[in-house]
Short mmCIF file of C-alpha atoms in Angstrom, two decimals:
data_model
loop_
_atom_site.label_atom_id
_atom_site.label_comp_id
_atom_site.label_asym_id
_atom_site.label_seq_id
_atom_site.Cartn_x
_atom_site.Cartn_y
_atom_site.Cartn_z
CA MET A 13 0.01 -0.02 0.00
CA GLN A 14 1.39 3.33 -1.08
CA ILE A 15 0.07 5.96 1.31
CA THR A 16 2.44 8.66 0.07
CA ASN A 17 0.76 8.73 -3.27
CA VAL A 18 -2.69 9.12 -1.79
CA LEU A 19 -1.53 11.96 0.48
CA SER A 20 0.27 13.73 -2.35
CA ARG A 21 -3.00 14.11 -4.25
CA LEU A 22 -4.70 15.45 -1.08
CA SER A 23 -2.12 18.08 -0.43
CA ASP A 24 -3.17 19.94 -3.59
CA PRO A 25 -6.73 18.83 -4.48
CA THR A 26 -7.04 21.64 -7.11
CA GLY A 27 -4.20 20.43 -9.22
CA PHE A 28 -2.92 24.04 -9.54
CA GLY A 29 0.37 23.06 -7.93
CA GLN A 30 1.20 20.85 -10.86
CA HIS A 31 0.56 23.72 -13.25
CA ARG A 32 1.86 26.62 -11.23
CA GLU A 33 3.73 28.27 -14.08
CA ALA A 34 0.64 28.23 -16.32
CA VAL A 35 -1.52 29.66 -13.51
CA ASP A 36 1.12 32.40 -12.87
CA ALA A 37 1.18 33.18 -16.58
CA VAL A 38 -2.61 33.64 -16.74
CA VAL A 39 -2.61 35.82 -13.59
CA SER A 40 0.24 37.88 -15.12
CA GLU A 41 -1.65 38.34 -18.44
CA ALA A 42 -4.85 39.38 -16.59
CA THR A 43 -2.89 41.88 -14.46
CA ASP A 44 -1.32 43.31 -17.57
CA ALA A 45 -4.64 43.58 -19.35
CA VAL A 46 -6.10 45.47 -16.33
CA ASN A 47 -3.10 47.82 -16.20
CA SER A 48 -3.22 48.40 -19.97
CA ALA A 49 -6.96 49.17 -19.82
CA ALA A 50 -6.28 51.68 -16.94
CA ALA A 51 -3.61 53.32 -19.04
CA VAL A 52 -5.98 53.67 -21.99
CA VAL A 53 -8.69 55.25 -19.78
CA SER A 54 -6.09 57.60 -18.33
CA SER A 55 -4.77 58.56 -21.80
CA SER A 56 -8.31 59.00 -23.12
CA SER A 57 -9.20 61.28 -20.25
CA LYS A 58 -6.01 63.32 -20.75
CA LEU A 59 -6.62 63.58 -24.47
CA LYS A 60 -10.21 64.73 -23.90
CA GLU A 61 -9.04 67.16 -21.26
CA ILE A 62 -6.60 68.77 -23.72
CA LEU A 63 -9.02 68.83 -26.65
CA THR A 64 -12.03 70.25 -24.77
CA GLY A 65 -10.12 73.53 -24.67
CA TYR A 66 -9.94 73.73 -28.50
CA ASP A 67 -12.44 73.51 -31.33
CA VAL A 68 -10.83 72.73 -34.61
CA THR A 69 -13.98 73.91 -36.35
CA ASP A 70 -13.40 77.43 -34.97
CA ILE A 71 -9.79 77.84 -34.02
CA THR A 72 -7.02 80.37 -34.50
CA PRO A 73 -3.59 79.22 -35.82
CA LYS A 74 -2.09 80.32 -32.52
CA ALA A 75 -4.53 78.23 -30.50
CA PHE A 76 -3.94 75.28 -32.87
CA SER A 77 -0.20 75.53 -32.20
CA GLU A 78 -0.95 75.63 -28.41
CA MET A 79 -3.06 72.53 -28.73
CA LEU A 80 -0.28 70.74 -30.63
CA GLN A 81 2.26 71.76 -27.97
CA LYS A 82 0.10 70.30 -25.27
CA LEU A 83 -0.35 67.04 -27.16
CA GLN A 84 3.42 66.79 -27.75
CA GLU A 85 4.17 67.42 -24.07
CA SER A 86 1.63 64.76 -23.01
CA GLY A 87 3.13 62.12 -25.37
CA LEU A 88 -0.38 61.04 -26.39
CA ILE A 89 0.21 61.29 -30.10
CA PRO A 90 3.22 59.79 -31.92
CA SER A 91 5.86 62.24 -33.12
CA LYS A 92 5.31 61.40 -36.80
CA ASP A 93 1.60 62.32 -36.40
CA LEU A 94 2.42 65.49 -34.57
CA HIS A 95 4.78 66.37 -37.46
CA GLU A 96 1.96 65.76 -39.91
CA LEU A 97 -0.36 67.98 -37.85
CA SER A 98 2.20 70.76 -37.59
CA GLN A 99 2.13 70.96 -41.35
CA ILE A 100 -1.38 72.33 -41.00
CA ARG A 101 0.03 75.39 -39.17
CA THR A 102 2.65 75.75 -41.83
CA GLU A 103 0.00 75.75 -44.55
CA LEU A 104 -2.08 78.31 -42.58
CA ASP A 105 0.96 80.59 -42.44
CA GLN A 106 1.65 80.09 -46.18
CA GLN A 107 -2.02 80.95 -46.91
CA GLY A 108 -1.62 84.24 -45.06
CA VAL A 109 -4.05 83.32 -42.25
CA ALA A 110 -3.37 85.66 -39.34
CA SER A 111 -2.42 84.03 -36.09
CA ASP A 112 -5.61 85.34 -34.39
CA GLN A 113 -7.95 84.64 -37.28
CA HIS A 114 -10.60 81.96 -36.63
CA VAL A 115 -10.83 79.16 -39.15
CA ASN A 116 -12.72 75.92 -39.56
CA LEU A 117 -9.91 73.38 -40.17
CA VAL A 118 -12.29 70.50 -40.87
CA GLU A 119 -14.13 72.42 -43.52
CA MET A 120 -10.88 73.83 -44.94
CA TYR A 121 -9.31 70.33 -45.20
CA THR A 122 -12.46 68.73 -46.57
CA LYS A 123 -12.33 71.27 -49.43
CA LYS A 124 -8.60 70.87 -49.81
CA LEU A 125 -8.99 67.02 -50.13
CA GLN A 126 -11.79 67.41 -52.70
CA ASP A 127 -9.57 69.78 -54.75
CA ALA A 128 -6.61 67.49 -54.43
CA GLU A 129 -8.61 64.48 -55.56
CA LYS A 130 -9.79 66.26 -58.68
CA ALA A 131 -6.24 67.30 -59.59
CA ALA A 132 -4.45 64.07 -58.51
CA LYS A 133 -3.79 61.17 -60.73
CA THR A 134 -3.07 58.72 -57.92
CA PRO A 135 -4.45 58.26 -54.44
CA ALA A 136 -0.90 58.64 -52.99
CA ALA A 137 -1.03 62.30 -54.05
CA THR A 138 -3.87 62.99 -51.62
CA ALA A 139 -2.73 60.74 -48.81
CA SER A 140 -1.22 63.42 -46.49
CA VAL A 141 -4.21 65.68 -46.91
CA GLN A 142 -6.48 62.73 -45.97
CA ARG A 143 -4.34 61.90 -42.88
CA ARG A 144 -4.60 65.44 -41.67
CA LEU A 145 -8.31 65.58 -42.28
CA ASP A 146 -8.74 62.25 -40.42
CA TRP A 147 -6.95 63.72 -37.38
CA LEU A 148 -8.99 66.92 -37.47
CA GLU A 149 -12.24 64.91 -37.69
CA LYS A 150 -11.13 62.76 -34.75
CA PHE A 151 -10.43 65.89 -32.75
CA ALA A 152 -13.75 67.48 -33.69
CA THR A 153 -15.53 64.30 -32.63
CA ILE A 154 -13.82 64.07 -29.29
CA GLN A 155 -14.30 67.78 -28.70
CA ALA A 156 -17.99 67.51 -29.39
CA SER A 157 -18.56 64.41 -27.22
CA HIS A 158 -19.77 64.62 -23.73
CA ASP A 159 -18.67 61.17 -22.64
CA ALA A 160 -15.47 59.11 -22.90
CA ALA A 161 -17.21 56.32 -24.85
CA THR A 162 -16.64 58.23 -28.10
CA ILE A 163 -12.86 58.09 -27.49
CA ASP A 164 -13.00 54.33 -27.20
CA THR A 165 -14.79 53.95 -30.52
CA LEU A 166 -12.09 56.00 -32.25
CA ALA A 167 -9.23 53.95 -30.92
#
């Protein structure tokens, strides 16, 4: 009679002891998921907090630059996208828009995209205008929303 084998089963009736590494991995993944979700909520809140002070459908070039500066300082938007967005300010300056003149950037870039599509021979020629318009539309949607659920749908 082998009593030790009977007792060894009773010492860990759940069987988790035999698969401790797998259990630890699952717990670790669940913890990472919770932490990641918390970071997304925090980032979404920070983004909304920044954008609520600015309306890209009625904004001055100076205010747009301030918004970009805050987004850059927060680290919420990748640097390549910030560079793309900073081109909007450059274009406003080239068009002679005064730093305190209010403009509707969404409307401006919608028209700019339509004009570019008529003149372009390939979709690649309009890609940067489309990316800028996409960002402006996202900003406008977030600014207009009254709850954080909209941010989650944009992600």
